XYZ file of C-alpha atoms in Angstrom:
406
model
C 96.774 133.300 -84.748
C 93.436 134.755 -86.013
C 91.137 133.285 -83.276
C 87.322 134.233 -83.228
C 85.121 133.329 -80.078
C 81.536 131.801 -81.083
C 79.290 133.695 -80.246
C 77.027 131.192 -77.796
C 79.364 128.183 -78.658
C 80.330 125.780 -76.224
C 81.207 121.694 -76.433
C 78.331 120.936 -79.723
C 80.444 123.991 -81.200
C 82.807 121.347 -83.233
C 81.754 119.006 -85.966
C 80.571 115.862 -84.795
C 79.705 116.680 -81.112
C 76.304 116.294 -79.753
C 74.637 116.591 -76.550
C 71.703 114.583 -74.605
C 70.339 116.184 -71.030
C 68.097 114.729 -68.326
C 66.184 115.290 -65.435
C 66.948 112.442 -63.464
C 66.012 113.710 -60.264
C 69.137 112.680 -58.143
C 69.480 115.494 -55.847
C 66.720 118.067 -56.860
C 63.916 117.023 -58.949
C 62.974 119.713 -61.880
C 66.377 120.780 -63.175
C 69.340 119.087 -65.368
C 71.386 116.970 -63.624
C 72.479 114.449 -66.115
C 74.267 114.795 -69.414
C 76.011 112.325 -72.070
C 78.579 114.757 -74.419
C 79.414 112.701 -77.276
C 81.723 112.449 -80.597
C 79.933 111.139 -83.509
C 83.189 109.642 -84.492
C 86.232 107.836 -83.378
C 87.966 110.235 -80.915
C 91.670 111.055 -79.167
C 90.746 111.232 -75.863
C 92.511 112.661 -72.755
C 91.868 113.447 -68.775
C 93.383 115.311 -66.123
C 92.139 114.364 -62.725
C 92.770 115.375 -59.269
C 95.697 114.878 -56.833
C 93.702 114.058 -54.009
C 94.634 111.014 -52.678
C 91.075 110.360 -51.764
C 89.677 109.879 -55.572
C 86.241 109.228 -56.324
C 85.089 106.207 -58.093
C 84.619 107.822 -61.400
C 88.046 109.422 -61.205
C 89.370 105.883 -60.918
C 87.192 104.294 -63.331
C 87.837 107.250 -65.863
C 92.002 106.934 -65.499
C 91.545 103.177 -65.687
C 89.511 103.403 -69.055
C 92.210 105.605 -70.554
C 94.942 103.530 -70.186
C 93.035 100.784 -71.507
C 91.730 102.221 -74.570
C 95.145 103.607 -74.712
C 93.130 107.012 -75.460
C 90.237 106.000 -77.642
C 86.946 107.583 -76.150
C 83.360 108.331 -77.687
C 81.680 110.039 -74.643
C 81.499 111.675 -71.422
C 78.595 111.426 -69.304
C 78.338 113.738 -66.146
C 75.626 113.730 -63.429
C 75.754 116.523 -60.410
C 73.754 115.594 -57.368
C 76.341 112.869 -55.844
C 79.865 112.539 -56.287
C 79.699 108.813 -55.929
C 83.159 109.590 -53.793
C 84.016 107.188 -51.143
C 81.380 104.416 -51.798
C 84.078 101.759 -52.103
C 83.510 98.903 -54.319
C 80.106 99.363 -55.389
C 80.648 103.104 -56.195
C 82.721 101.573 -58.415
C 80.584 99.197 -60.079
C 77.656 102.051 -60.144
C 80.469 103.749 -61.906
C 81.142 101.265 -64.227
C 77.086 100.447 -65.105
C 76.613 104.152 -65.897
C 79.363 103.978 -68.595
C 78.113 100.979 -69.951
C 74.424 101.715 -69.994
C 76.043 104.930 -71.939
C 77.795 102.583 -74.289
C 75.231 100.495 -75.070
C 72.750 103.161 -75.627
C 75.307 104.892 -78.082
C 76.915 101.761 -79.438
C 80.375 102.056 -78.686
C 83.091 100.102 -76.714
C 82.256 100.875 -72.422
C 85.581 101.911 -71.470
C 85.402 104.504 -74.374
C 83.198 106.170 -71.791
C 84.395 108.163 -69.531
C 82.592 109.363 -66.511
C 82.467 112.259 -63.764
C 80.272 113.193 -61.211
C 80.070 116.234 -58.393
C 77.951 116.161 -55.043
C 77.668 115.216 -52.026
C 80.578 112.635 -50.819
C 79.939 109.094 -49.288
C 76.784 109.092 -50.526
C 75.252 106.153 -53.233
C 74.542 106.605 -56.994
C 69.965 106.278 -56.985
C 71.479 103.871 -60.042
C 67.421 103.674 -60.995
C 67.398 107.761 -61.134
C 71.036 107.335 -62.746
C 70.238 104.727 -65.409
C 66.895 106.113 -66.657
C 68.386 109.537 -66.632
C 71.104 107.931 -69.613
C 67.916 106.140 -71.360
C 66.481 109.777 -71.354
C 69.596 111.814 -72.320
C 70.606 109.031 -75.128
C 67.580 109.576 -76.831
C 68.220 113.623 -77.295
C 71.177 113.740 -78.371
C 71.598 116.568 -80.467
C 73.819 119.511 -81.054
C 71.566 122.140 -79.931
C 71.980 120.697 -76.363
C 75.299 122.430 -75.432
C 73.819 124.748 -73.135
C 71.773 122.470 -71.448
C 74.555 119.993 -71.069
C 76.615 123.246 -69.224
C 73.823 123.645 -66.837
C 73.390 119.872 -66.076
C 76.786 119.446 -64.146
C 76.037 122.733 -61.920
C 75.908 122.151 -57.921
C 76.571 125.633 -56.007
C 77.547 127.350 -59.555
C 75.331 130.392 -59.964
C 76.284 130.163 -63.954
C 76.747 127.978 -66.495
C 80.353 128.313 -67.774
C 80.923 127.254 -71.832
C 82.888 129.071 -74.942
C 83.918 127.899 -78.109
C 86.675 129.035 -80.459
C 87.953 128.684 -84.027
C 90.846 129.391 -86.113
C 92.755 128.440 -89.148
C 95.274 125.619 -88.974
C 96.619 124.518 -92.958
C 93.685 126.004 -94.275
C 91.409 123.885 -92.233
C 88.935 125.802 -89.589
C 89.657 123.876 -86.048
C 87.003 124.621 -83.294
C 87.106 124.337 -79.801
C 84.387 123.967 -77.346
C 84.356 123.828 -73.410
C 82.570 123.727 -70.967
C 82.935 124.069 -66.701
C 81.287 123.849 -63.307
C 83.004 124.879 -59.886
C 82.408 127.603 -57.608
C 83.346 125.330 -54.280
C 86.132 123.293 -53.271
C 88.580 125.102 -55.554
C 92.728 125.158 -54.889
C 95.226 123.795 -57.327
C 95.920 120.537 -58.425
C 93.897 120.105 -59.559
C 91.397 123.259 -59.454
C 88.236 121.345 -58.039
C 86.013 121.353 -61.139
C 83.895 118.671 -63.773
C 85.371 120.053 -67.255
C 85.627 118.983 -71.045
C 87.362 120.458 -73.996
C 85.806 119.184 -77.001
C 87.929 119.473 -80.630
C 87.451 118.967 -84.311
C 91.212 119.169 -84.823
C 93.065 115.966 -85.710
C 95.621 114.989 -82.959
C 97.200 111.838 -81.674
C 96.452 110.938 -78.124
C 98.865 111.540 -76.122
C 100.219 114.703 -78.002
C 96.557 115.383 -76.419
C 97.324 114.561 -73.288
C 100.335 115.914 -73.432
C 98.531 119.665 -74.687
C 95.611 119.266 -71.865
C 97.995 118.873 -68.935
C 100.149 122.487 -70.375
C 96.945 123.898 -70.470
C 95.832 122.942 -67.356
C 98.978 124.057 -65.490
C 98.503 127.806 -66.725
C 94.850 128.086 -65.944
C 93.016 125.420 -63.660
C 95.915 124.486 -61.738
C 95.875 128.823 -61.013
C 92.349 129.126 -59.440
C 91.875 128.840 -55.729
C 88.342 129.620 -53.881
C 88.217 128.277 -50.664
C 91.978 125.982 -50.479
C 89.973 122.549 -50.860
C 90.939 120.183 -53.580
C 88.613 118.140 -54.172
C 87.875 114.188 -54.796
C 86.369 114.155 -58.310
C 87.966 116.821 -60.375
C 88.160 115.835 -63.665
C 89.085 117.959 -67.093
C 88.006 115.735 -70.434
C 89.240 115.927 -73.732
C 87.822 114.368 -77.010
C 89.695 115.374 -80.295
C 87.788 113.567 -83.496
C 89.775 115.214 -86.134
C 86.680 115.988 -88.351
C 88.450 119.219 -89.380
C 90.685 117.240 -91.805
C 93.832 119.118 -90.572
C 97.108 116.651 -91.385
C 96.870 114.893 -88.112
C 99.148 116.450 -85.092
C 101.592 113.746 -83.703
C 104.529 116.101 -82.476
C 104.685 118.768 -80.146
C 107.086 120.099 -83.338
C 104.517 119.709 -86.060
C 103.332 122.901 -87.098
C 99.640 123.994 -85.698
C 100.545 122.161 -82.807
C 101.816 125.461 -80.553
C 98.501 127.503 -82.290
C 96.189 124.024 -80.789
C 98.004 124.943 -77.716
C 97.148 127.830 -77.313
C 93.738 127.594 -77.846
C 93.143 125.433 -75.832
C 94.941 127.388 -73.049
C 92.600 130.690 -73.983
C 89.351 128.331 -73.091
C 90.895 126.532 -70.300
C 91.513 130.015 -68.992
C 88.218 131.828 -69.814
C 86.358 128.848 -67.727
C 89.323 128.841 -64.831
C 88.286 132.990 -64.793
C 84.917 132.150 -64.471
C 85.108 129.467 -61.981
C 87.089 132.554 -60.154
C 84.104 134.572 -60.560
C 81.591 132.054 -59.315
C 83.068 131.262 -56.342
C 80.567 130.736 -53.566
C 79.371 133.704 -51.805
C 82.187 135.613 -53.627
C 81.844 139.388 -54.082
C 84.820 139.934 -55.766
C 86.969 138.490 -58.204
C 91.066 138.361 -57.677
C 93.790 138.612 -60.069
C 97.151 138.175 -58.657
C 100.229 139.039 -60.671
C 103.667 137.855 -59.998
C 106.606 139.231 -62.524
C 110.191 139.240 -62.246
C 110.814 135.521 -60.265
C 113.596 133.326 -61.064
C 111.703 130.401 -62.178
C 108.018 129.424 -63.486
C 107.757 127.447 -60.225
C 108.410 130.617 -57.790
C 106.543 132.949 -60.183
C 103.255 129.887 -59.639
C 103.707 129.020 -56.226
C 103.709 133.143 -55.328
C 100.598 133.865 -57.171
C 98.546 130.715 -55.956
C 99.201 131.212 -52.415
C 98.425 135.069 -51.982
C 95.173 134.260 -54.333
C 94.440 131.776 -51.774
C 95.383 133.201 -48.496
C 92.218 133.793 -45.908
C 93.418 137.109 -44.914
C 94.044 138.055 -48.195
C 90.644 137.243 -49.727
C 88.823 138.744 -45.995
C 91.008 141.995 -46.830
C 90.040 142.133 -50.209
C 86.464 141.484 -49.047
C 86.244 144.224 -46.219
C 88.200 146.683 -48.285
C 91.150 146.781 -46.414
C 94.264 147.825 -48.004
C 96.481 145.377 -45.966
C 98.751 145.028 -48.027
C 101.310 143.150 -45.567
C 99.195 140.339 -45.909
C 100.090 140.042 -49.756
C 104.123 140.238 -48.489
C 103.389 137.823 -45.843
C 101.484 135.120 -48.131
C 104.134 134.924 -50.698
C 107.147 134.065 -47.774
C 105.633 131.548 -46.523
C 104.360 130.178 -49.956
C 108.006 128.466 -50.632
C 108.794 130.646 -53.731
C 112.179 132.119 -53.368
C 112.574 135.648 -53.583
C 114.432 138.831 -51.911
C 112.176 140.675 -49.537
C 114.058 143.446 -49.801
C 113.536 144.277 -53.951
C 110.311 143.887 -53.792
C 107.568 146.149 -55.468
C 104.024 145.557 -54.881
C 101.137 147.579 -56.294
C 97.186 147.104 -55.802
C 95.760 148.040 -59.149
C 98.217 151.266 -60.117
C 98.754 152.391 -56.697
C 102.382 151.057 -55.239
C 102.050 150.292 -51.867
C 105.886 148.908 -51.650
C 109.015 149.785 -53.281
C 112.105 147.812 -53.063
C 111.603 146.275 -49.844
C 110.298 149.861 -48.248
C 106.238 150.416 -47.298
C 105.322 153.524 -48.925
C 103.023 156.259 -47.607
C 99.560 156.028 -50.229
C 96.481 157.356 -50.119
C 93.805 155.452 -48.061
C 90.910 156.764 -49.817
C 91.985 156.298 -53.266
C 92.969 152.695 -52.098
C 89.092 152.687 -50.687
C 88.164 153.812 -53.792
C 89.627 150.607 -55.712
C 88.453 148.097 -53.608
C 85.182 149.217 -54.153
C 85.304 147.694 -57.770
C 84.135 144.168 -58.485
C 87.590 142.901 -59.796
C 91.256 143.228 -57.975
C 94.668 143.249 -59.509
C 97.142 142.422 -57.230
C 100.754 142.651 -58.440
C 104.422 141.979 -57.254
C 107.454 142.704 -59.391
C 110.079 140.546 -57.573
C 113.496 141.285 -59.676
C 114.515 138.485 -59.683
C 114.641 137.264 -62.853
C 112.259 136.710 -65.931
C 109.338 134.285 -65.368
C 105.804 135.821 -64.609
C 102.437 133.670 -63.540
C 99.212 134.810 -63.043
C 96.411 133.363 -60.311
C 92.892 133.820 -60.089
C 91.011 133.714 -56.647
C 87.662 135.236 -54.835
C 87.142 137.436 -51.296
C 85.701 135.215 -48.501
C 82.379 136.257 -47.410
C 79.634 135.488 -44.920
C 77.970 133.875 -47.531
C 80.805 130.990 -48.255
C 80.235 130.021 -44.617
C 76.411 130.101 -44.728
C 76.748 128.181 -48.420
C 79.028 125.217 -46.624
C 77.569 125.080 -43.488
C 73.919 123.375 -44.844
C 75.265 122.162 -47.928
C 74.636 118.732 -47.440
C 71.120 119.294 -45.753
C-alpha cells in the first residue's frame, strides 16, 4: 500500500491535531503528567476499553459519552499519577469536571471529551492539581507537543511510545498518529494500556469503531506482561477527515481495508513496544503459532505461552525448557493434536511431530542470550496463524510492584 513511517511523528502527525502538556504535580511534581490531545475540527470518534469488570470512572464516563454523542468527540485528555479507579460516585463526578473544564477551555460540547487516567487505584483525583493542570495544558496547545503529550501519560514506562504513518488513499495523503503507555498490568482484553490513534482520514463512526476493535484484536489484545488486566485501559480514536478522502462509510468502500491496515501496523508497533517495556523485563517474547484450525486456537495458543510464569522465568534464566511451551498451550483451551506438533526456539527444533528431539544445549544457550525470543509451534492443523508478544519475569518486576504504591 505504499506506507512511509514519519520520521518523529506521533498523534500532532495529522492535520488538525494539537497537543497541550502540564505539570500538574499529581503524583510527582517536576515531570508531565497531564495532557489534552485535541482535533481542531469536528471528529469520528471511537474507544475500546477494558473487560474488567471493575472499570474505572473514566472508563465509564468515556463509554457513556460515546454513546451519547453517538461518536462525535473533539478531545482526549489523559493524566498519569491516579487512576481515579474505584472512587465511586465522586470519581465519577471528578471525572466528569475534568472533561468539562476541558470543554470549556476548548469550546466544544463536554461529552465530546473523552477521558483516561493510569495510577494508583482507590485513590482521589487532587481535582485543584487536576483542574489547573487543564487551565495550563489548554493554553499550549500546539502541534509541536506530541512528544510531550507521549511522555505525560507514562507511570512505570521507561519510554515514551508514539509513531505516525502516511499513505495514499484516492490521491489523498491519510496520516496516522499514535501514541501508548504500559509496561505493568498487561494481559489481553484488553492489553492494560492509556492509547489514542489519531487520523486525518475521513470515516464514519462506527466504521471507526468497527476498524479500532479489528485492530485491537491483532495487536493489544496479543500483549501480556505480568497476566493483570487492568481497570482503566482505554484505546482512543479521533478521525477528522481533514485529508479530504471521499468519506469511508463501508467496510466495502475502497481505502477502507488499506485504513485498516494502518491502523493495525501502529496499533502493533506500540503493542511491540509495550512488550518491550515491560517492567523489569530483560527480554522481549515473540510467540508464533501456525497451522491451528481456527483464529481463536491459533490466539488463545500464542497468548497463553507469552503469558505463562514458567515460560517468561525460562526465557529469563536461559533455560531451554521447552516442555513448558507444550504444557502452556494444553491447558490454554486451544484445540490441537499433541502428537503433530513441531516446536522450534528461534531455528533450532526442539520437537517434531509429537517426539522431543535431541539439540544442542549450548547453541540453545547461545540464543537465549539475545535480547529478543521467537518462539514457534507449527500445529498442522489447519490454516490460521496468530502471533503474541510477551516479556521474561525478573527480580526486578517483583521489586517494581512490591513499593509501587509507596
Amino acid at each position: 500500500m505504499g506506507m512511509n513511517v514519519l520520521e518523529g511523528g506521533g498523534i500532532t502527525s495529522p492535520k488538525g491535531f494539537v497537543a497541550g502538556v502540564a505539570m500538574a504535580g499529581i503524583k510527582t511534581p517536576g515531570r508531565y503528567d497531564l495532557t489534552i490531545v485535541h482535533s481542531l475540527f469536528s471528529a469520528s470518534a471511537a474507544g475500546v476499553f477494558t473487560q474488567n469488570l471493575v472499570k474505572a470512572a473514566p472508563v465509564l464516563l468515556s463509554q457513556a459519552y460515546l454513546a451519547e454523542s453517538a461518536g462525535a468527540g473533539r478531545a482526549v485528555v489523559f493524566n498519569s499519577g491516579c487512576a481515579n479507579a474505584c472512587t465511586g460516585d465522586k470519581g465519577l463526578e471528578d471525572a466528569r469536571q475534568m472533561t468539562n473544564k476541558v470543554a470549556q477551555a476548548l469550546g466544544c460540547p463536554g461529552n465530546e471529551v473523552l477521558v483516561a487516567s493510569t495510577g494508583v487505584i482507590g485513590a482521589y483525583l487532587p481535582m485543584e492539581k487536576i483542574l489547573a493542570g487543564v487551565d495550563s495544558a489548554a493554553k499550549e496547545m500546539d502541534a509541536k507537543n506530541g512528544a510531550s503529550a507521549a511522555q505525560a501519560i507514562m507511570t512505570t514506562d521507561t519510554i515514551p511510545k508514539e509513531i505516525a504513518v502516511e499513505w495514499e488513499v484516492a490521491g489523498k495523503t491519510v496520516t496516522l498518529g499514535a501514541m501508548a503507555k504500559g509496561s505493568g498490568m498487561i494481559h489481553p482484553d484488553m492489553a492494560t494500556l492509556l492509547a489514542i490513534v489519531t487520523t486525518d482520514c475521513a470515516i464514519a463512526p462506527a466504521l471507526l469503531q468497527e476498524a479500532l476493535m479489528e485492530a485491537c484484536d491483532a495487536t493489544f489484545n496479543m500483549v501480556t506482561v505480568d497476566g493483570d488486566t487492568s481497570t482503566n485501559d482505554s484505546l482512543f480514536s479521533l478521525a477528522n477527515g481533514q485529508a479530504a478522502n471521499p468519506l469511508l462509510t463501508s467496510n466495502t468502500d475502497a481505502g477502507y481495508a488499506e485504513f485498516v491496515e494502518g491502523l493495525t501496523y501502529v496499533c502493533r508497533r506500540m503493542a511491540q513496544l509495550i512488550a518491550r517495556d515491560g517492567e523489569g523485563a530483560t527480554k522481549f517474547i515473540e510467540v508464533v503459532i501456525e497451522g491451528a484450525k481456527t483464529r481463536k486456537d491459533a490466539r488463545i495458543a500464542a497468548r497463553t505461552v507469552a503469558g505463562s510464569s514458567l515460560v517468561k522465568a525460562a526465557i529469563y534464566g536461559k533455560d531451554a525448557n521447552w516442555g513448558r511451551v507444550l504444557c502452556a498451550m494444553g491447558y490454554s483451551g486451544a484445540g490441537f493434536d499433541p502428537a503433530i506438533v513441531d516446536l522450534y526456539l528461534g531455528d533450532i527444533q526442539m520437537m517434531e511431530k509429537g517426539s522431543a528431539l535431541i539439540f544442542d544445549e549450548a547453541k540453545a544457550l547461545d540464543y537465549l542470550d539475545n535480547k529478543d525470543i521467537r518462539i514457534l509451534a507449527q500445529l498442522h492443523q489447519g490454516e490460521e496463524r496468530a502471533v503474541a508478544w510477551g516479556c521474561d519475569l525478573t527480580h526486578d518486576y517483583v521489586t517494581i510492584n512490591g513499593s509501587y504504591r509507596t
